[in-house]
Amino acid sequence: PVACSRLEKQGQRARIQGMSNLRRPPGFGYRAVISARRFSAFDAGRIAAARKCAEAAHRGAHRKVSGLPYIVHPRGVASILAGAGYDADLVIAGLLHDTVEDGAVEPRDIERQFGAAVAELVASVTNHSGSGSWRERKRRVFAHLAGASPGSLALKCADALDNLRSIRLDLERHGDVVW
């Protein structure tokens, strides 16, 4: 496991290509939403640090069908949350929500860098459903969500919404290969 700060130092930061080609609702571009939300300077710095951590954790990873850099997904989740008026902790959790599951980031690193609230939100949506059929794994996820906090539910919904938007876009561009 590698801490976010060490991940950032590995190689150059990836440049995200093709972000403007993603059809999102007007005003939901990552930069537009984050800057329009007018976070405090402190929170804006934390969000920037989380973005760098997520970029480092997902460096080299791509979406399965579109081939876009994977970072477009966490940025989309963060944009949905910021656009809906959620606080900086939830936006940061949106950026980091897949770093434990897919990246090389430990929950304790998230807690150390971004605080316990962010670490708890990320942990609440991290897939620990283990083995079993798809249906059984999803049943366990939904059972877990039944007792989740409102913030955790918002994060999960933003994650699902961004994934659905990506699937729709992939279907338009690539057809049934998505399935």
Coordinates of N, CA and C in Angstrom, one line a residue, residues 7 13 18 29 37 40 75-76 94 120 131 152 158 162 165 175:
L7 N 2.2 8.4 -3.9 CA 1.6 8.1 -5.2 C 1.8 9.4 -6.1
R13 N 2.0 14.0 -13.3 CA 0.5 13.9 -13.2 C 0.0 13.6 -14.6
G18 N -10.0 14.3 -23.4 CA -11.3 13.9 -23.8 C -12.4 14.2 -22.8
G29 N -19.5 20.2 -15.4 CA -18.0 19.9 -15.6 C -17.3 20.0 -14.3
R37 N -18.8 26.4 -6.9 CA -19.3 26.0 -5.5 C -18.8 27.0 -4.5
S40 N -14.2 27.3 0.6 CA -13.2 28.1 1.3 C -11.9 27.8 0.7
R75 N -14.0 12.1 -10.8 CA -14.2 13.5 -11.0 C -15.7 13.8 -11.2
G76 N -16.3 12.9 -12.0 CA -17.8 13.0 -12.2 C -18.6 12.9 -11.0
G94 N -16.0 11.7 -2.8 CA -16.4 11.4 -4.2 C -15.1 11.2 -5.0
E120 N -14.5 7.6 6.7 CA -15.7 6.9 7.0 C -16.6 6.8 5.8
S131 N -16.9 -12.8 -2.1 CA -17.2 -13.7 -3.2 C -18.7 -14.0 -3.2
S152 N -23.3 8.9 3.1 CA -23.0 7.6 2.4 C -23.9 7.3 1.3
A158 N -24.4 9.2 -6.2 CA -23.6 10.0 -7.1 C -22.7 9.0 -7.9
D162 N -23.1 8.6 -12.0 CA -22.1 8.8 -12.9 C -21.8 7.5 -13.7
R165 N -24.5 7.3 -16.4 CA -24.2 8.2 -17.5 C -23.1 7.7 -18.4
G175 N -22.3 0.8 -28.8 CA -23.3 -0.2 -29.0 C -23.3 -1.3 -28.0

